[in-house]
Short mmCIF file of C-alpha atoms in Angstrom, two decimals:
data_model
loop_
_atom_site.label_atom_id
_atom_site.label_comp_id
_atom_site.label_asym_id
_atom_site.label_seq_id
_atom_site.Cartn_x
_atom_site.Cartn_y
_atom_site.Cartn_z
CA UNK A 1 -7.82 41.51 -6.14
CA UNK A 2 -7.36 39.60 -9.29
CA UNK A 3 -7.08 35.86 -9.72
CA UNK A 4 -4.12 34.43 -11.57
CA UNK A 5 -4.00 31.51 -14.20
CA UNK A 6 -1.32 30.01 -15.89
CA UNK A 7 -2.02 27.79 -18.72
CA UNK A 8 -0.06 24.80 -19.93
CA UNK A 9 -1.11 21.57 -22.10
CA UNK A 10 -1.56 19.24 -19.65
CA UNK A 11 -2.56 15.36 -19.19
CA UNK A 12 -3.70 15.13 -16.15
CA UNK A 13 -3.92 11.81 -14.49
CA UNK A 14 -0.81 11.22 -15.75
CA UNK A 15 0.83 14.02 -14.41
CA UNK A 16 -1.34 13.01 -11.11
CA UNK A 17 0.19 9.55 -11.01
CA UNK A 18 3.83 10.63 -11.89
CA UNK A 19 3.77 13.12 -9.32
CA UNK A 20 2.77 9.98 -7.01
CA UNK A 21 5.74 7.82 -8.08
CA UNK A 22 8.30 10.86 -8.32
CA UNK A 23 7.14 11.57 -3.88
CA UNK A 24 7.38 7.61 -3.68
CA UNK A 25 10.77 7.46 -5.07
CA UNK A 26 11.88 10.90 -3.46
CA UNK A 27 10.90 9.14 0.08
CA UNK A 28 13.00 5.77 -0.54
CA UNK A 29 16.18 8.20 -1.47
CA UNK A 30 15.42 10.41 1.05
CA UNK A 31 16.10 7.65 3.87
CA UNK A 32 19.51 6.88 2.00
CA UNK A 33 20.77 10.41 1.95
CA UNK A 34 22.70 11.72 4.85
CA UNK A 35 26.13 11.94 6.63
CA UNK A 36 25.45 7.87 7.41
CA UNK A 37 25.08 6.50 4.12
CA UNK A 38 22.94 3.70 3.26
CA UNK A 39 22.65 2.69 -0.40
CA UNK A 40 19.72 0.81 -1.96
CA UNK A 41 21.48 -2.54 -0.87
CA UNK A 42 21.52 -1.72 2.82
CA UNK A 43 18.28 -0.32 2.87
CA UNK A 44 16.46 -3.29 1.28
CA UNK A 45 18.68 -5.42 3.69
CA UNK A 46 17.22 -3.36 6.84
CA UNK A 47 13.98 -3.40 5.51
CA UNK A 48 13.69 -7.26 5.14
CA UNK A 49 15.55 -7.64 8.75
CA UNK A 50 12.64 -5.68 10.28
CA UNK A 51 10.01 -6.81 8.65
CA UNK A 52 10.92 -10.68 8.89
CA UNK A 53 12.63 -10.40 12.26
CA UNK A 54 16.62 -10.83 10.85
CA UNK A 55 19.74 -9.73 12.18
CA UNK A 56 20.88 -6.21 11.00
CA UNK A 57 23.25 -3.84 11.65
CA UNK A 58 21.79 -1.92 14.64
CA UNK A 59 23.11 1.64 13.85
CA UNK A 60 22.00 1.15 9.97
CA UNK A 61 18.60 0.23 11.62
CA UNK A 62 18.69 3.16 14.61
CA UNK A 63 19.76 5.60 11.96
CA UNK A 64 17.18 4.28 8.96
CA UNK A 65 13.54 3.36 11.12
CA UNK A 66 14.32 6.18 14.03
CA UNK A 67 15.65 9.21 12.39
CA UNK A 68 15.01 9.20 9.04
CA UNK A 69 11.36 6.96 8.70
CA UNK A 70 10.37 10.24 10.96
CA UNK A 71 11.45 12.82 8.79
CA UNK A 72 10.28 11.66 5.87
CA UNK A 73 6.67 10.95 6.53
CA UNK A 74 6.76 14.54 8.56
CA UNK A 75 8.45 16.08 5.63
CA UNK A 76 5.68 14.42 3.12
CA UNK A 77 3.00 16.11 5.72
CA UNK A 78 4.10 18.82 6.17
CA UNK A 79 5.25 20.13 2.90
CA UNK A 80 2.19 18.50 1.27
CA UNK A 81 -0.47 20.30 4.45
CA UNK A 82 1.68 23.98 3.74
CA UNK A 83 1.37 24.28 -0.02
CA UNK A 84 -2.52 22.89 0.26
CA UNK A 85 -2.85 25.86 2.79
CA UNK A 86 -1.11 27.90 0.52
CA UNK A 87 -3.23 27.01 -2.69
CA UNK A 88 -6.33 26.93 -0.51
CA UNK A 89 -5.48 30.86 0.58
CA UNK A 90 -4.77 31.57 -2.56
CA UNK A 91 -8.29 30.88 -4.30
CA UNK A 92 -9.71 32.50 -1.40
CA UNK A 93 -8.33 35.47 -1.39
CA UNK A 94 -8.04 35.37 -5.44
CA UNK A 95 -4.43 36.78 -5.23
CA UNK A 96 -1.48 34.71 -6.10
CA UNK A 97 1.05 35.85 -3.94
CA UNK A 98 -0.70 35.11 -0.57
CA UNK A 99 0.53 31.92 1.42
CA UNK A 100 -0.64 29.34 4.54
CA UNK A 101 0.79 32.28 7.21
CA UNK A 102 -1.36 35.25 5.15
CA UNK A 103 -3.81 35.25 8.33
CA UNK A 104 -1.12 34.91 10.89
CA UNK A 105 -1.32 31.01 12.02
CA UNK A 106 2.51 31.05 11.39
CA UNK A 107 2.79 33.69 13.44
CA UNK A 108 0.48 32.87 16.38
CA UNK A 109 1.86 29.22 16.44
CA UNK A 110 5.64 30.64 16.70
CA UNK A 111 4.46 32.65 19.78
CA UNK A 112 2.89 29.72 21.28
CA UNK A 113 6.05 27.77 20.76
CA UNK A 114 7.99 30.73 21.98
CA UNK A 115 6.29 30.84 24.97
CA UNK A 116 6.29 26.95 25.60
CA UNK A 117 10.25 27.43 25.29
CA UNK A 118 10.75 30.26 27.63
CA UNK A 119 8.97 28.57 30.05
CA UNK A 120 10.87 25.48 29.36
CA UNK A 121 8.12 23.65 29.34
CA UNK A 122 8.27 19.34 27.67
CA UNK A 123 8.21 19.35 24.42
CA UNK A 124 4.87 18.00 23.73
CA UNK A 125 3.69 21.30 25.89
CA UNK A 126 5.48 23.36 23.57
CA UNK A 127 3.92 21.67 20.74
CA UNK A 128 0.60 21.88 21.67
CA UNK A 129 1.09 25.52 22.71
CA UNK A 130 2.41 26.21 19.11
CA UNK A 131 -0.69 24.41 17.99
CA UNK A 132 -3.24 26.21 19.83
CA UNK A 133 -1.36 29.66 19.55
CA UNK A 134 -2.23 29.24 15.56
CA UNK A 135 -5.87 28.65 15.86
CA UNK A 136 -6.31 31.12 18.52
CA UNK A 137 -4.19 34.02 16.04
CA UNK A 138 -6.46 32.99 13.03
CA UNK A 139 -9.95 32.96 15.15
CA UNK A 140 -9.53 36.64 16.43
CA UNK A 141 -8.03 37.39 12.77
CA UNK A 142 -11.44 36.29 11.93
CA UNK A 143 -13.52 37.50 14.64
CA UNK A 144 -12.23 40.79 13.75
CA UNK A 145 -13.11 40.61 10.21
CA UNK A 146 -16.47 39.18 10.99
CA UNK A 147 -17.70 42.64 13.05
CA UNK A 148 -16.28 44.58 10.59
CA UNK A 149 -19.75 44.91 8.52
CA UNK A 150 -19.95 46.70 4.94
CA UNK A 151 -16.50 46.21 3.64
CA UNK A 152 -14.67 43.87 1.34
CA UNK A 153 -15.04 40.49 3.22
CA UNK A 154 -11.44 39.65 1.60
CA UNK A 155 -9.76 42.90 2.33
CA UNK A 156 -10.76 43.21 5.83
CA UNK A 157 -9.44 39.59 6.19
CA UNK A 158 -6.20 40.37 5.11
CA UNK A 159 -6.05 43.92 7.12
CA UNK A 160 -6.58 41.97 10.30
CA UNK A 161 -3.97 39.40 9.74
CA UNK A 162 -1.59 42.23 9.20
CA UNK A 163 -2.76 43.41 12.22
CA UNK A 164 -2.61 40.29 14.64
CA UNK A 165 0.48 39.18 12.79
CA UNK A 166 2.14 42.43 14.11
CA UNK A 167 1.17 42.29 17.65
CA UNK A 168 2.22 38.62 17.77
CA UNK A 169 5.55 39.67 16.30
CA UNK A 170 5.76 42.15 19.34
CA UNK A 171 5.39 39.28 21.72
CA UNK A 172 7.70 37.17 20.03
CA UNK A 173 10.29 39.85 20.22
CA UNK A 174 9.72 40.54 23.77
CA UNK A 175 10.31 37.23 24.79
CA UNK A 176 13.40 36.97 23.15
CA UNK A 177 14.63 39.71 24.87
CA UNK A 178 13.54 38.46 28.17
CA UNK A 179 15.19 34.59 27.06
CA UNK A 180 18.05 33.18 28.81
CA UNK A 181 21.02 34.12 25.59
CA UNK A 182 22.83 31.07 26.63
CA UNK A 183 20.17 28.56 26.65
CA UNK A 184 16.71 29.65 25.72
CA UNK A 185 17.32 32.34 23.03
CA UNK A 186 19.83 29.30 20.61
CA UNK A 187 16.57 27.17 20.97
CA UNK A 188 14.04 29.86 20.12
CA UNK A 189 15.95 31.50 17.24
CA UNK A 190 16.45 27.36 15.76
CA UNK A 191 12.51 26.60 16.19
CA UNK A 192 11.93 29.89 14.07
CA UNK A 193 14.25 29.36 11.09
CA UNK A 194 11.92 25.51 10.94
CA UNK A 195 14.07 22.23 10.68
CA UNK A 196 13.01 18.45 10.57
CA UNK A 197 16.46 17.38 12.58
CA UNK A 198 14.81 16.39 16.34
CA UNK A 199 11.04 15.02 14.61
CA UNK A 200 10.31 11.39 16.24
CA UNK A 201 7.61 8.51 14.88
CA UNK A 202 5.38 10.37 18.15
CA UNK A 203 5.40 13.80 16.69
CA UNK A 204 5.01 12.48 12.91
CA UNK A 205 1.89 10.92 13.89
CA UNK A 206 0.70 12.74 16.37
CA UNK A 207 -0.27 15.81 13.53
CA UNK A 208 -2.34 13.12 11.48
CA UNK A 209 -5.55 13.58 12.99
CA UNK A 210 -5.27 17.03 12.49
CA UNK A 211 -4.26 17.11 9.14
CA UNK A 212 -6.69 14.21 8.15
CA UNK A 213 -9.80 16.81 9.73
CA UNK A 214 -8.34 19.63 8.08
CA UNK A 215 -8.13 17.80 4.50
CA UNK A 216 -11.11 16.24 4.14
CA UNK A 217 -13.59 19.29 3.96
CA UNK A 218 -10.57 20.87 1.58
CA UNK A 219 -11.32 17.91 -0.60
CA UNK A 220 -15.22 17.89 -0.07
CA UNK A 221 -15.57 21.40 -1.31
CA UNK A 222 -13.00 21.47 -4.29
CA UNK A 223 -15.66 22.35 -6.35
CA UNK A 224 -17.11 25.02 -4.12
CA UNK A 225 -13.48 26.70 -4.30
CA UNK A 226 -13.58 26.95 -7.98
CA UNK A 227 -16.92 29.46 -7.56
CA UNK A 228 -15.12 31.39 -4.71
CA UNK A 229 -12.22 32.46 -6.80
CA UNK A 230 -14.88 34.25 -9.12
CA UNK A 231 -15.93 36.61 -6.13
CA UNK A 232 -18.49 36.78 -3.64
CA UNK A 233 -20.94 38.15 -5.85
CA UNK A 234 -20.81 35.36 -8.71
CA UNK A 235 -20.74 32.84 -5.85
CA UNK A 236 -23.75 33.69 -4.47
CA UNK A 237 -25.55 33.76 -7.50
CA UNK A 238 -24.67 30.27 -7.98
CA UNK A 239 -26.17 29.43 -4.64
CA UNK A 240 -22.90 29.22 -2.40
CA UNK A 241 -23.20 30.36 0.69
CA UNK A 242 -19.73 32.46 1.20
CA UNK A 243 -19.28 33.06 4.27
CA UNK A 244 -19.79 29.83 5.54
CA UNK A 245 -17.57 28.56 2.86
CA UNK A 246 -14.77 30.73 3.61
CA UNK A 247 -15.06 29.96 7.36
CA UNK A 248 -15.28 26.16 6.61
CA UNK A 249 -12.04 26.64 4.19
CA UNK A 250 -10.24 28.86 6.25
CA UNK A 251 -10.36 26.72 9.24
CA UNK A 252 -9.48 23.89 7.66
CA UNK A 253 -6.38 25.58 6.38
CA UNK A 254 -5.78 27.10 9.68
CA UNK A 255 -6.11 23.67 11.11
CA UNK A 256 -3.61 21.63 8.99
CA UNK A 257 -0.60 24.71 9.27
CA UNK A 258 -1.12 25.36 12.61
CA UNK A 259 -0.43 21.53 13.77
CA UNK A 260 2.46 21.03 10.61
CA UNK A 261 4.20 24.45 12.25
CA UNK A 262 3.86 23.19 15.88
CA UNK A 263 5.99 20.38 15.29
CA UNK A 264 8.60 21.63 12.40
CA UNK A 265 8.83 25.22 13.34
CA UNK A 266 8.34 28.25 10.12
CA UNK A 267 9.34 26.99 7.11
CA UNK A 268 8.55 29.44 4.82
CA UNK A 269 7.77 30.20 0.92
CA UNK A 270 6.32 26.72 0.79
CA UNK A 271 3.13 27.59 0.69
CA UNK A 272 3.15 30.69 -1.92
CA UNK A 273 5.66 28.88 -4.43
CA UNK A 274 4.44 25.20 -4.72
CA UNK A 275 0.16 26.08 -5.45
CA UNK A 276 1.97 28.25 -8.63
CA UNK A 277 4.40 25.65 -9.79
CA UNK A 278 0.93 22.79 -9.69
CA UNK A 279 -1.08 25.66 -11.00
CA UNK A 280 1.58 25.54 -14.01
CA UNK A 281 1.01 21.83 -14.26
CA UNK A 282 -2.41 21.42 -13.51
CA UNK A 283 -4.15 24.01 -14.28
CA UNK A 284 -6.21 26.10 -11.76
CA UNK A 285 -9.26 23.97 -11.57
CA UNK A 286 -8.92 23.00 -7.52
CA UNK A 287 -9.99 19.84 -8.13
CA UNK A 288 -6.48 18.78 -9.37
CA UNK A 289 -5.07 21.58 -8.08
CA UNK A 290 -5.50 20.40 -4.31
CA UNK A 291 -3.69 16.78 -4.81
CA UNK A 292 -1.10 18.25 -6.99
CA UNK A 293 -0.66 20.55 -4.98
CA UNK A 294 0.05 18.25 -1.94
CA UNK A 295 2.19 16.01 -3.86
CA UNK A 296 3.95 18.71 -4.84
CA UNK A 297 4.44 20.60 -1.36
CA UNK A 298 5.64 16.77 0.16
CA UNK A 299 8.02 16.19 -2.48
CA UNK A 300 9.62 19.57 -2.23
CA UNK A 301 10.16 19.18 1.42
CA UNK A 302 11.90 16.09 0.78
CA UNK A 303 14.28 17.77 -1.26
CA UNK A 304 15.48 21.05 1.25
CA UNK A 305 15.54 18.18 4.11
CA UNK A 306 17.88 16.25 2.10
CA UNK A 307 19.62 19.33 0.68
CA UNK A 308 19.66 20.35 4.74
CA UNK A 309 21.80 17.38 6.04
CA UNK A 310 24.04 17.12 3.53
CA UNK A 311 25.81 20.53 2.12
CA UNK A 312 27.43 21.22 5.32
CA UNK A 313 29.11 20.00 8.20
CA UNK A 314 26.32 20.83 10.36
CA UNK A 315 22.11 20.36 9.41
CA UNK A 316 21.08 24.04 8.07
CA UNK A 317 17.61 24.48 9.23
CA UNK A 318 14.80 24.34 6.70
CA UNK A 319 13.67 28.11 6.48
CA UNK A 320 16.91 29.13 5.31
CA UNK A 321 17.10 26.80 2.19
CA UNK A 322 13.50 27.47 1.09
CA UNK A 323 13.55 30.73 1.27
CA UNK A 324 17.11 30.83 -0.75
CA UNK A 325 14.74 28.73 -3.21
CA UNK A 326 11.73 30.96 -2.68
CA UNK A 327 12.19 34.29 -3.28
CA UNK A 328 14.38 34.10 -6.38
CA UNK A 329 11.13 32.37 -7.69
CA UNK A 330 8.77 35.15 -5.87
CA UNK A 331 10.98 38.12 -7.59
CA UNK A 332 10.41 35.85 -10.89
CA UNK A 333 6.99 36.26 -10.32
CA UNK A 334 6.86 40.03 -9.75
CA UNK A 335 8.30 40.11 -13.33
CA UNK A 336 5.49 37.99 -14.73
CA UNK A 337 2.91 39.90 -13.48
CA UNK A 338 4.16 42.48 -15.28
CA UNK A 339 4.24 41.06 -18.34
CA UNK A 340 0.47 40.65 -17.47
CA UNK A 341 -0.69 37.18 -16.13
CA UNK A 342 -4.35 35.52 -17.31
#
């Protein structure tokens, strides 16, 4: 496989701290957009009444600090954890057009979730199932390419994903035969297609400590990811221990999709488009790829969420506006690549 890079003239902290202020100002419009409107005045209003104890309009305030506070800080998380993953698989695997579900945590988190439904189990059960059902899908992904000795670490990697991702489709088609079509099959077929619409101030922060492990070795070994995209061989020579690398990196990918999934459901394309359009900004070096990344990923969600509750009379879940965006820009890449890419 061959790595990608696309090279612009770039500045970038400044790009770095306008991509800060441009999420900022995306999450303050973001909590005015919807079918209850609340312009800047309101919302300034609301926020002074909660934080200095005033009077307030107590729709405005259900509406603003219960359903959409919630949704944005899940959509900034989530979209910003996805297109890390994304960028993160990416360098690994040195091919561009890989994403955060390439080794099947999508998958094995949507079966978990699946499950969780069927049995109509609480939703925090069905959350946690989703959760664990992505790590478990990745670990025997990786388990599997582990015994596999004398073969292209990468290859084998992706071979099993394919694999596990298929079986786990099998289950999650099964069940959805065996679901109840008037109850249980409407809410499996929503969690699927990903949406932000039922996320509370428990589920936003209840991913943080997940995200926050999975992060912070991303971030420790930015530097390390720039050797891995030159191959296992020219890593090593350079004193990088791969596989442990990869391991560390891939379950610290794993870690931050599986828990952004288990609460939002697939929402697709994320991960594969946003790493290119930072790559175009910040070059490829991972150490400004990462946070641009992440900005980014959370600013893009912001946008489909906002796009979601507002061009139709009911919320159209998540999956089906990015991947309207997403492949368009896929197919767009198809016809780069052969043009040639560098």
């Amino acid at each position: 496989m061959t790595a990608v890079v696309v090279t612009r003239p770039r500045n970038t902290a400044a790009g770095l701290w306008l991509g800060l202020c441009g999420l900022l100002a995306l999450s303050i419009i973001s909590m005015m957009v919807g079918k209850y409107g609340a312009g800047p005045v309101a919302l300034f209003g609301a926020a002074k009444a909660a934080l200095t104890g005033g009077m307030t309009d107590p729709i405005l305030s259900t509406v603003l600090w219960n359903v959409r506070l919630p949704r944005v800080l899940a959509g900034v998380c989530v979209g910003a954890a996805l297109a890390a993953a994304g960028a993160t698989y990416q360098g690994l695997f040195r091919n561009p057009l890989v994403s955060s579900d390439i080794l099947g945590v999508s998958a094995g988190a949507s079966l978990g979730a699946v499950l969780g439904i069927f049995l109509s189990l609480p939703v925090i059960a069905i959350q946690l199932l989703g959760f664990v059902g992505g790590l478990l899908a990745v670990a025997a992904v990786y388990a599997i390419g582990a015994s596999i000795r004398g073969r292209d670490p990468v290859l084998t990697l992706v071979l099993a994903g394919v694999a596990i991702g298929a079986v786990v489709g099998a289950g999650i088609s099964l069940t959805k035969i065996l679901a109840d079509p008037y109850d249980q099959l409407p809410a499996i077929t929503y969690w699927l297609l990903g949406s932000l619409t039922a996320i509370t101030h428990f589920d936003a922060f209840s991913i943080l400590p997940a995200l926050i492990i999975g992060f912070v070795p991303l971030f420790l070994l930015r530097w390390r990811m720039n050797v891995m995209t030159l191959g296992d061989d020219e890593a090593q020579t350079m004193g990088i221990d791969t596989f442990r690398t990869r391991a560390l990196l891939i379950a610290a990918a794993t870690l931050i999709t599986a828990a952004s999934v288990s609460v939002t459901g697939i929402i697709g394309w994320v991960g594969l488009i946003i790493p290119h359009m930072a790559r175009m900004l910040v070059g490829p070096d991972f150490r400004k790829l990462l946070p641009a990344s992440m900005m980014l990923g959370g600013g893009y969600l912001l946008v489909v969420d906002m796009l979601a509750r507002s061009i139709a009379l009911i919320e159209v879940p998540l999956g089906i506006l990015t991947a309207a965006v997403g492949a368009p820009f896929f197919l767009w890449l198809l016809a780069a690549g052969k043009k040639g890419w560098q």
